[in-house]
Tab-separated table of C-alpha atoms in Angstrom:
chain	number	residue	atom	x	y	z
S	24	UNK	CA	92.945	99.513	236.248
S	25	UNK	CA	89.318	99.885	236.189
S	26	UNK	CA	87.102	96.390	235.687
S	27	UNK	CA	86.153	95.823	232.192
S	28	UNK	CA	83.157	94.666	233.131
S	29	UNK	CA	82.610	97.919	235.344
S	30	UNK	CA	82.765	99.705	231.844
S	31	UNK	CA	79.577	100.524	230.359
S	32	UNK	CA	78.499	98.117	227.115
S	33	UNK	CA	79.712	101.431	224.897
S	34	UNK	CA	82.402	102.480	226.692
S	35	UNK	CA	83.832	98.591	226.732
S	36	UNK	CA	83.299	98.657	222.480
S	37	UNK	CA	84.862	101.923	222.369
S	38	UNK	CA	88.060	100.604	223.869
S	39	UNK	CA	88.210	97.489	222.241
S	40	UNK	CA	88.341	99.481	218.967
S	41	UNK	CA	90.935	101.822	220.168
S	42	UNK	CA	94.864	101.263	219.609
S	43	UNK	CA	95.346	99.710	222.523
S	44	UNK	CA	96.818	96.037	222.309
S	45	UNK	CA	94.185	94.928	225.319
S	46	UNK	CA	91.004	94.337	225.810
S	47	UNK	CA	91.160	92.290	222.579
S	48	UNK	CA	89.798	88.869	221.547
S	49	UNK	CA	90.343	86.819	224.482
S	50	UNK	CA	87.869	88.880	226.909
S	51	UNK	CA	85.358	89.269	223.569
S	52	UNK	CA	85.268	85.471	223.676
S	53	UNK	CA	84.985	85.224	227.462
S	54	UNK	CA	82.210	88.284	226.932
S	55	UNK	CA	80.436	85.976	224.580
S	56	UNK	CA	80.653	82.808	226.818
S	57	UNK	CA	78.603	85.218	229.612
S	58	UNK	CA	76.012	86.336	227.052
S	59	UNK	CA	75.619	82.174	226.213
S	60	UNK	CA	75.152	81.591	229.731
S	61	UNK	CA	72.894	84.517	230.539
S	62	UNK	CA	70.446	83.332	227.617
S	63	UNK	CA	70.522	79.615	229.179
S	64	UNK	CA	69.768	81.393	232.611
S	65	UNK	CA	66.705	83.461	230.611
S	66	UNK	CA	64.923	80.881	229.439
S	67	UNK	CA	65.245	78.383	232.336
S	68	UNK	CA	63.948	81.359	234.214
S	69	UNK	CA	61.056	82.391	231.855
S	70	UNK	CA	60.045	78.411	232.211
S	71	UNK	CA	60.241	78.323	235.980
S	72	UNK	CA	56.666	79.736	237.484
S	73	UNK	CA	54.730	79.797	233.973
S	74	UNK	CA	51.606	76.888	235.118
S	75	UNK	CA	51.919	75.942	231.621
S	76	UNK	CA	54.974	74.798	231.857
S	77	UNK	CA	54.870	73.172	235.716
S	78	UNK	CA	56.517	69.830	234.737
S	79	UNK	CA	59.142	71.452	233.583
S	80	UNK	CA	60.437	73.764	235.772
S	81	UNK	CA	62.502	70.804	238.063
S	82	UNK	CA	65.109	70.976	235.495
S	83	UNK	CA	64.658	74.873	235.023
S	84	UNK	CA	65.938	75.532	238.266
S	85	UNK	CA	68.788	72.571	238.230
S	86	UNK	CA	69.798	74.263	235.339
S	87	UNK	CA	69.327	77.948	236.411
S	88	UNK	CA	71.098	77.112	239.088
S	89	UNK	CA	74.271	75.445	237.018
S	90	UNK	CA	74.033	78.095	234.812
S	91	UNK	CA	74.261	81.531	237.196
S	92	UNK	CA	77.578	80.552	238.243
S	93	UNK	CA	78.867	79.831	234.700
S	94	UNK	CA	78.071	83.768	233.910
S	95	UNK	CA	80.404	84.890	236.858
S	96	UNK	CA	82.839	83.089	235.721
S	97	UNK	CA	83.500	83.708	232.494
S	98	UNK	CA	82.795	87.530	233.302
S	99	UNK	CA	86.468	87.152	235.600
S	100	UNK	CA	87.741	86.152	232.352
S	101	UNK	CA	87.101	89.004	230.262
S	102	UNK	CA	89.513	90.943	232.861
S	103	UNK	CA	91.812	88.136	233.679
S	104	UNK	CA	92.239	87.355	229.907
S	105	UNK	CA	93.468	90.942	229.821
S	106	UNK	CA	95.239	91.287	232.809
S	107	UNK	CA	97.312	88.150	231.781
S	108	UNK	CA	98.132	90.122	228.450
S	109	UNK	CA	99.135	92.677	230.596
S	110	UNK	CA	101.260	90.807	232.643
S	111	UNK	CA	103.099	89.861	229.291
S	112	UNK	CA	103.675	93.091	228.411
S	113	UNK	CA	105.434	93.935	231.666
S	114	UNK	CA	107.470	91.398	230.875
S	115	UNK	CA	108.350	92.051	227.524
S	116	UNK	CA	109.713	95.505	229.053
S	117	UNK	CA	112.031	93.968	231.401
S	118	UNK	CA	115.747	95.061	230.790
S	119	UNK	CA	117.571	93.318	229.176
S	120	UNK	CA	121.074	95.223	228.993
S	121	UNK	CA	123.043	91.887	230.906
S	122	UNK	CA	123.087	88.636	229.855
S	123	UNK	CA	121.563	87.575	233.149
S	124	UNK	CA	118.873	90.352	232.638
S	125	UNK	CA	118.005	88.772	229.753
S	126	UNK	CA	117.814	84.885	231.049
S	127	UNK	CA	115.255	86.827	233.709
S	128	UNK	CA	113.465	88.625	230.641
S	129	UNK	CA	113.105	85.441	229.039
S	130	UNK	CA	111.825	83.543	231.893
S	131	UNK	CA	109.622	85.756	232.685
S	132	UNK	CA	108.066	86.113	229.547
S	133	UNK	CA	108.032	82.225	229.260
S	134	UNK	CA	105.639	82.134	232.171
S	135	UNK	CA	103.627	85.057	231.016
S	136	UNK	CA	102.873	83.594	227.499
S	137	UNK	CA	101.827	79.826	229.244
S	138	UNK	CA	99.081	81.765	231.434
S	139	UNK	CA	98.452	84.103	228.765
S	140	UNK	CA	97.481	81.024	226.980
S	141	UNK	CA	95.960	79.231	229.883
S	142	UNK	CA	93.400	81.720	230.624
S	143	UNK	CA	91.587	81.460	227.057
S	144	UNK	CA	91.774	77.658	227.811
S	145	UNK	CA	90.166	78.108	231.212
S	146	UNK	CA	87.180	79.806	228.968
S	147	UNK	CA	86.995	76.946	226.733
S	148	UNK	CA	86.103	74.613	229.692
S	149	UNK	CA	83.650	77.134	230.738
S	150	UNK	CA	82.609	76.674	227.328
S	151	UNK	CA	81.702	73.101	227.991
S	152	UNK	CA	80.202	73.609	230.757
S	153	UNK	CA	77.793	76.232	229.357
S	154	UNK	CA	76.892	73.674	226.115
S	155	UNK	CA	76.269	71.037	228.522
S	156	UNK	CA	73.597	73.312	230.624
S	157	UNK	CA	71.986	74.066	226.821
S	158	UNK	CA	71.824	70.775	226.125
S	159	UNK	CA	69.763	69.895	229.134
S	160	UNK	CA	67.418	72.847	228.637
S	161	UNK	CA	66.807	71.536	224.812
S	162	UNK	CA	62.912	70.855	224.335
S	163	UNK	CA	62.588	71.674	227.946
S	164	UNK	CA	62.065	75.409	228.085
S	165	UNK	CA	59.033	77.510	226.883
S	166	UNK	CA	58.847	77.718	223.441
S	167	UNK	CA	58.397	81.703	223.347
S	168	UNK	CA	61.953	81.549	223.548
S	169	UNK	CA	63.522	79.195	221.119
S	170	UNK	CA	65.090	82.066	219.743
S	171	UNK	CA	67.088	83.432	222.704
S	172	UNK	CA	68.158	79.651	223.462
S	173	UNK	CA	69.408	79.782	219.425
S	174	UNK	CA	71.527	82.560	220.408
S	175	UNK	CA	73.090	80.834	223.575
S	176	UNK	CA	74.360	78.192	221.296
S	177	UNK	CA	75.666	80.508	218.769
S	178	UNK	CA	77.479	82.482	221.688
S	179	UNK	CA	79.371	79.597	223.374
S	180	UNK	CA	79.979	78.624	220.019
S	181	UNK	CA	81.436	81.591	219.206
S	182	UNK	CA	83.005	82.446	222.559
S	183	UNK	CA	84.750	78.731	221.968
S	184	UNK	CA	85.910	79.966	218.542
S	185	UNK	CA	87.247	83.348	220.146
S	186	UNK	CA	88.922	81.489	222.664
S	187	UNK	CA	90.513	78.529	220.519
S	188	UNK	CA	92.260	81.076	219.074
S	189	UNK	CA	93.672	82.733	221.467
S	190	UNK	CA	95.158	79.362	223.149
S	191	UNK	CA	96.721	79.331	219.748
S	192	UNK	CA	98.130	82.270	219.061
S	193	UNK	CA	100.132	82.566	222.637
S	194	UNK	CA	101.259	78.530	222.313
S	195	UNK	CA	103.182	79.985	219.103
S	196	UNK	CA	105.399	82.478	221.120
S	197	UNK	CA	105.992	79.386	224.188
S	198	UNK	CA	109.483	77.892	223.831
S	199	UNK	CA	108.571	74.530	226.082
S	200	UNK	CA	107.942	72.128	223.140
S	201	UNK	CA	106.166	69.658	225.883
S	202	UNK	CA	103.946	72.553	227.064
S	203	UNK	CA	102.841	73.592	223.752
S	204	UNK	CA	101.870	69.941	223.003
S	205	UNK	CA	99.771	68.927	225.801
S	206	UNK	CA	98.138	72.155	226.051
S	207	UNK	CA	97.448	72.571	221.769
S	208	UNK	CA	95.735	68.393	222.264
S	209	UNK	CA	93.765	69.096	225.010
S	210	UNK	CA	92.446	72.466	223.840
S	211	UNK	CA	91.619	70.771	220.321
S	212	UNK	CA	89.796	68.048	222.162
S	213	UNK	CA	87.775	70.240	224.190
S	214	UNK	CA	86.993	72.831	220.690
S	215	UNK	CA	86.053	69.796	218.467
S	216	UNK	CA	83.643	68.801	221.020
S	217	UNK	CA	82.392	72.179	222.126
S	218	UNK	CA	82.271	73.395	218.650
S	219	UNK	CA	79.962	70.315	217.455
S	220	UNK	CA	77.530	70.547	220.576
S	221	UNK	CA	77.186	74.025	219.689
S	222	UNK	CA	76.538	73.774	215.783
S	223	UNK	CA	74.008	70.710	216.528
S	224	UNK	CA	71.899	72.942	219.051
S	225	UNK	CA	72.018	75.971	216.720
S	226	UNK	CA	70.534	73.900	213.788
S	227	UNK	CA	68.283	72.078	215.925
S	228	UNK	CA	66.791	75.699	216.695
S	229	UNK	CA	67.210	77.429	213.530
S	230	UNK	CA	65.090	74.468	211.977
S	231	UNK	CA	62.526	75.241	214.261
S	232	UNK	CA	62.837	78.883	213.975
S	233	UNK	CA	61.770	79.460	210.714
S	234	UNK	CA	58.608	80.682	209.290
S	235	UNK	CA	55.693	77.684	208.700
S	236	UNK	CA	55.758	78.733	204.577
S	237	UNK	CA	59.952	77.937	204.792
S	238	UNK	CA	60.415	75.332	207.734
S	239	UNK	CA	61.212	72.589	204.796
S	240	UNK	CA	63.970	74.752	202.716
S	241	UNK	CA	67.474	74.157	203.296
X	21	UNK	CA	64.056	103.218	230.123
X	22	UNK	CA	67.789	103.190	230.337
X	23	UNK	CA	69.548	102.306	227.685
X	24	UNK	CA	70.907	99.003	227.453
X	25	UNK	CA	74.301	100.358	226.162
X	26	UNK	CA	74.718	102.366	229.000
X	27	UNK	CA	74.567	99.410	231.344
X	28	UNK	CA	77.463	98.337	232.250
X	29	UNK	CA	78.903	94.835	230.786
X	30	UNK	CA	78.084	93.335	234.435
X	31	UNK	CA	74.506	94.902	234.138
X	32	UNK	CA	73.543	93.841	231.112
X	33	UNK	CA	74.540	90.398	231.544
X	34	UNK	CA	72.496	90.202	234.945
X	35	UNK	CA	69.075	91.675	232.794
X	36	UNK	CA	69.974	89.387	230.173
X	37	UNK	CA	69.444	86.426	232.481
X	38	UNK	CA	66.786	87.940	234.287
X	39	UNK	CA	62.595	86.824	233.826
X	40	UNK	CA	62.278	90.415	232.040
X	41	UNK	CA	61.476	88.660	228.115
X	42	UNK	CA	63.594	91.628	226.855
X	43	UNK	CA	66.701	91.893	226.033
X	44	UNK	CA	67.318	88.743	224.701
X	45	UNK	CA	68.529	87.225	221.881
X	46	UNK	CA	68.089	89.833	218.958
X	47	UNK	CA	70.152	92.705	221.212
X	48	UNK	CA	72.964	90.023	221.642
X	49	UNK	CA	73.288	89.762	218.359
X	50	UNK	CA	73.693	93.701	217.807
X	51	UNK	CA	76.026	93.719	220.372
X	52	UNK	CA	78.303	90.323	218.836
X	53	UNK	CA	78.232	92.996	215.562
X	54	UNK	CA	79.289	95.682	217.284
X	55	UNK	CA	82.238	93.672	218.671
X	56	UNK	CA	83.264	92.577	215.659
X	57	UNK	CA	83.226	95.960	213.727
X	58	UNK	CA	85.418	97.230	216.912
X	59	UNK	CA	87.666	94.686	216.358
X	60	UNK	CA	87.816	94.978	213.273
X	61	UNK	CA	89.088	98.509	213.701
X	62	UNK	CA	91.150	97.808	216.995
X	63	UNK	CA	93.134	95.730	214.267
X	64	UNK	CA	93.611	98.789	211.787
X	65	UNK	CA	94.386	100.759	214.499
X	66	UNK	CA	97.430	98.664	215.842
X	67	UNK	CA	98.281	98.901	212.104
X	68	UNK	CA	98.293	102.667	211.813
X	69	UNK	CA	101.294	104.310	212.961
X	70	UNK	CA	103.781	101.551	212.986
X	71	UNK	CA	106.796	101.991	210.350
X	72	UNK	CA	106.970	98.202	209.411
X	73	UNK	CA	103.511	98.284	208.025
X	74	UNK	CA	103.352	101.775	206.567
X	75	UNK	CA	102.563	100.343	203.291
X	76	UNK	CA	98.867	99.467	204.711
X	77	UNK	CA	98.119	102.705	206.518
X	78	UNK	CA	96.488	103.807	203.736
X	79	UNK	CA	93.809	100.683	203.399
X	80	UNK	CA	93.779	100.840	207.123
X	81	UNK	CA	93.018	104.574	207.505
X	82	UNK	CA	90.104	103.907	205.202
X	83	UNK	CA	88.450	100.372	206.574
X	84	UNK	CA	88.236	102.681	210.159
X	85	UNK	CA	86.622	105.356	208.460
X	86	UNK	CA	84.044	102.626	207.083
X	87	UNK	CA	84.335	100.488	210.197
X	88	UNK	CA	83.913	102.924	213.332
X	89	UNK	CA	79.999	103.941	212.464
X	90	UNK	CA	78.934	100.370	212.234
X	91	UNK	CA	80.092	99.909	215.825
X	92	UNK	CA	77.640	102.662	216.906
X	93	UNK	CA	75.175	101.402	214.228
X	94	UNK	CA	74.797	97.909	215.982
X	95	UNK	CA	75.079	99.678	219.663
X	96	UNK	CA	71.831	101.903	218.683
X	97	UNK	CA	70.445	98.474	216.948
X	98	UNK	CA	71.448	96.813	220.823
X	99	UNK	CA	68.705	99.153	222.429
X	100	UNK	CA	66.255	99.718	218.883
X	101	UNK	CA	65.817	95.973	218.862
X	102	UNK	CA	64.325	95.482	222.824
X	103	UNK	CA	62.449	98.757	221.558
X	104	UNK	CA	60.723	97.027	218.938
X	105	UNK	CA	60.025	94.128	221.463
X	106	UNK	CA	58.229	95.809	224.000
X	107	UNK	CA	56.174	97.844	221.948
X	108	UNK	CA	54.904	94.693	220.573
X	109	UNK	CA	54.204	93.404	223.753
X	110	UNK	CA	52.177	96.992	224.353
X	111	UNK	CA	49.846	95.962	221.241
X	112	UNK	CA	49.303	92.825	222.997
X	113	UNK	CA	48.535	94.767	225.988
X	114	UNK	CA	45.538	96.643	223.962
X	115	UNK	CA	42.310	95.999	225.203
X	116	UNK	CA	40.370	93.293	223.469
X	117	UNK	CA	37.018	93.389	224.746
X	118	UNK	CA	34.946	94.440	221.670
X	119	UNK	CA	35.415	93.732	218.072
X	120	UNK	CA	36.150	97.001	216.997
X	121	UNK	CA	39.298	96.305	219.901
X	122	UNK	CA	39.956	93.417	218.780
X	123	UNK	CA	40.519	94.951	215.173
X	124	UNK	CA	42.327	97.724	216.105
X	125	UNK	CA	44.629	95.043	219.107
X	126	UNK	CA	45.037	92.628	215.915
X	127	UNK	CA	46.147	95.625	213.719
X	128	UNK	CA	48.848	96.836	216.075
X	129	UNK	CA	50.468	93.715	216.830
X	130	UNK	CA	50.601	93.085	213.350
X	131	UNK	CA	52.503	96.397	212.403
X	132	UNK	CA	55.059	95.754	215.488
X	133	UNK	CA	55.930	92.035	214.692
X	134	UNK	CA	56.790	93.199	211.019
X	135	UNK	CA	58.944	95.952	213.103
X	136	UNK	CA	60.230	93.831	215.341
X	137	UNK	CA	60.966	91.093	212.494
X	138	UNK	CA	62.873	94.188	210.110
X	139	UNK	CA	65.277	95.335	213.182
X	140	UNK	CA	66.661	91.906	213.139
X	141	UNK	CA	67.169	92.028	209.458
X	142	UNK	CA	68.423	95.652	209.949
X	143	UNK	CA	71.126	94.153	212.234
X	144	UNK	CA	71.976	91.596	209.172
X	145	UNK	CA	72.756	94.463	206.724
X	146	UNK	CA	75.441	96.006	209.145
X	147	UNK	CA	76.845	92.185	209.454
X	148	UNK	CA	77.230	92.324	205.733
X	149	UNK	CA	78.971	95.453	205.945
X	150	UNK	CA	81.432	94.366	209.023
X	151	UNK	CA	82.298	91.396	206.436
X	152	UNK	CA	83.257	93.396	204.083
X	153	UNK	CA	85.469	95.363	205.931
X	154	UNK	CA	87.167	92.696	207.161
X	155	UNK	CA	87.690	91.074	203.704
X	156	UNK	CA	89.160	94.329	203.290
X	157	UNK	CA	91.784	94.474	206.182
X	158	UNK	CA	92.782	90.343	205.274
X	159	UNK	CA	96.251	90.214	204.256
X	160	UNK	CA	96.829	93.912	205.568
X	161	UNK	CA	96.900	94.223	209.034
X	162	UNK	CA	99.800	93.861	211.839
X	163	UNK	CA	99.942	90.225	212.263
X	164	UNK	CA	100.130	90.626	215.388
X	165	UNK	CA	96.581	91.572	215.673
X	166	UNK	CA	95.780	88.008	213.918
X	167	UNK	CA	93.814	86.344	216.650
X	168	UNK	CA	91.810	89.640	217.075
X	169	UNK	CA	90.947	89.745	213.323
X	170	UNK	CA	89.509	86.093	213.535
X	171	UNK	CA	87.589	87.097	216.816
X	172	UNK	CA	85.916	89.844	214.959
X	173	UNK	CA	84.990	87.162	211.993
X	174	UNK	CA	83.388	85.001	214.312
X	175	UNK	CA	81.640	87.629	216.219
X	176	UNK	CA	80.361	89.104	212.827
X	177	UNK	CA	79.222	85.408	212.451
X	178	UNK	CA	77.887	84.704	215.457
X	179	UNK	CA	75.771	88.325	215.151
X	180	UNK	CA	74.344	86.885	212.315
X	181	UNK	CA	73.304	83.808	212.998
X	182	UNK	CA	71.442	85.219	216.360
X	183	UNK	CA	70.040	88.146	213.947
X	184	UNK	CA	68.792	85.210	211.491
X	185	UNK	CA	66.886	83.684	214.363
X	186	UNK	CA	65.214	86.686	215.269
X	187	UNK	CA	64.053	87.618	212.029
X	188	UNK	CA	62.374	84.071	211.775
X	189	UNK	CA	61.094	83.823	214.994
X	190	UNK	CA	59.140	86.977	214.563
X	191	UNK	CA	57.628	86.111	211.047
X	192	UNK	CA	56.069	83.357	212.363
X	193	UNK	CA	54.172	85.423	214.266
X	194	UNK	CA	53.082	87.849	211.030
X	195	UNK	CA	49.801	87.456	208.708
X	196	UNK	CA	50.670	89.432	206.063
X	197	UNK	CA	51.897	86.286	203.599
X	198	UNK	CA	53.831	88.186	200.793
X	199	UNK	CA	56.061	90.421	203.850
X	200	UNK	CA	56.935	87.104	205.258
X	201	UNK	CA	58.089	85.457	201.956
X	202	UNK	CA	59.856	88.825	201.062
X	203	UNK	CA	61.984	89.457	204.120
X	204	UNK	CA	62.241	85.636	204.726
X	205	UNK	CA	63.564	85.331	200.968
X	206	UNK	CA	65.819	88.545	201.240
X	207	UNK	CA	67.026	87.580	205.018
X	208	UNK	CA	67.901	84.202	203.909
X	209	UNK	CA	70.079	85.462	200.875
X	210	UNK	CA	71.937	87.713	202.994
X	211	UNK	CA	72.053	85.105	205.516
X	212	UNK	CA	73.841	83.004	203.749
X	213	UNK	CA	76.130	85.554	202.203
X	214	UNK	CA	77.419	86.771	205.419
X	215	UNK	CA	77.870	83.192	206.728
X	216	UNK	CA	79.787	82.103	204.175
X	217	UNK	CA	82.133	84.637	204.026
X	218	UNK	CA	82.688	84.678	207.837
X	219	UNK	CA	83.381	81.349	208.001
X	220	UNK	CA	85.919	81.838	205.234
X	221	UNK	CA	87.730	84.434	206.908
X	222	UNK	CA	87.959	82.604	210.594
X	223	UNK	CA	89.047	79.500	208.560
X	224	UNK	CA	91.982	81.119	207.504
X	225	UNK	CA	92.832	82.534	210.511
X	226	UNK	CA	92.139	79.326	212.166
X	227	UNK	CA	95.489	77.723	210.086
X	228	UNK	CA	97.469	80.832	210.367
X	229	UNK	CA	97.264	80.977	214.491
X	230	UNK	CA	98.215	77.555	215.399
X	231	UNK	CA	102.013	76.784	217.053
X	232	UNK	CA	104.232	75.859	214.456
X	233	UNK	CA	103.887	72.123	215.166
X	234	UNK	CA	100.652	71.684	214.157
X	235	UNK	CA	99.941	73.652	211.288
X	236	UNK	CA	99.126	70.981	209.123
X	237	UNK	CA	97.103	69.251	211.532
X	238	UNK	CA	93.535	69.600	210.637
């Protein structure tokens, strides 16, 4: 199968909207995550090199160079999330004509459902990752992009959203009661926290954003 | 130029993160609405055609007729809104070396920060309309599909919010008092709307994906 992310920005909405059951949420939220990440990379690297800016661009490039990676990353996850899907559906076709076909069947889509629902979990940590690199950049970047840095926070916030639910909705098909518990915890942890680092930078920015006549309105 | 919907999703991350000022922010947001509306109608399609839920073809048939152009609305909106920013940064280019260049430089970059703070707000009208097909498809879709529907709620959300930003960031830039209270005033309303109502839909999704267990968990 061809790379998502080898298909063009159109091509990759086009087939999100058609009837096929992948690419679906799970690589939109990993898509987001990269678009967070990028916008953390932009405006550490529209700091970096501006003399106006000189004292600040020791944490730019810590940052930018946290950051690059991070976009990488959850790029592999808009095709892994799908390929695990995948994976799923193969075995959801297994036979299952014998009774031993069918203890393979449902083995096999045991497995499939845990990493289909580990995968969106692997973005979530990404997710933290990518808040933590905004939160280092707050106040420290050139001001001529406040905006784009609003958006990064409203993109791993989303992303986080996209992904939280995705954990979610595979955990409900896994049979392993103890699996399904430590994985729904930890992946609650990590949202709350995500999720609240997120919110805090966007209304830090959107505060800032506004027009001088409106910056005291709700 | 190329167009930034013709990169591919790989491409357009690595100019997002780039030194280049545009795109940034504002075209994420198009493209987070232009995910959304796509999976908004990836959700009626997996709805179409299957016997069990033949009773919502009908609404489904429909909310893809309304939801398909929005996905190329926000994909034109992706490339329109890095239009708007660089020919703002032309006006700034203008030469400014006697008054009568300074009038006409002052001028110019007046009339393309109004355009580039209107594309923004442009982008905020087709949220509103992605919400409303969504409302629409609540209730009525293959639940299957469920995770995917609350994906496209908080993209629609998370387009907003970055479209919000960019409308504000760009009026602070703009003389002309009364534009900046109007669009400010009619931005926030809609704003608000759209938030609102995104938030309501992922919140019930939220409850409705989690593993039987923890349902009632908060």
């Amino acid at each position: 199968m061809e790379k998502l992310t080898d298909l063009t920005v159109t091509q990759f909405t086009d087939v999100l909207a058609s009837n096929a059951p992948a690419p679906g949420g799970g690589s939109v939220a990993a898509l987001f995550g990269a678009c967070g990440a990028a916008l953390g990379v932009m405006t550490a690297n529209l700091t970096i090199g501006k003399k106006k800016y000189a004292d600040l661009w020791e944490n730019a490039e810590a940052m930018k160079t946290l950051g690059t990676p991070l976009i990488g990353a959850f790029l592999q996850a808009v095709d892994e999330d799908t390929l695990a899907f995948n994976r799923l559906m193969d075995a959801m076709h297994l036979p299952k004509d014998t009774d031993e076909q069918k203890s393979i069947r449902r083995e096999a889509m045991e497995n499939a459902t845990k990493d289909a629902a580990s995968m969106p979990f692997h973005t979530l940590t990404l997710c933290e990752k990518t808040v933590s690199v905004l939160e280092q950049l707050t106040g420290k970047i050139n001001p001529n992009c406040a905006s784009d840095f609003g958006v990064g926070a409203a993109s791993v916030q989303a992303a986080a959203r996209g992904a939280w639910l995705n954990v979610n909705i595979n955990l409900q098909s896994v049979s392993d009661e103890a699996f399904v518990k430590e994985l729904f915890d930890r992946a609650k942890a990590l949202y709350d926290d995500v999720s609240a680092r997120a919110e805090a930078l966007f209304a830090r920015v959107d505060e800032s954003c506004r027009p001088a006549c409106n910056q005291t309105e709700g």
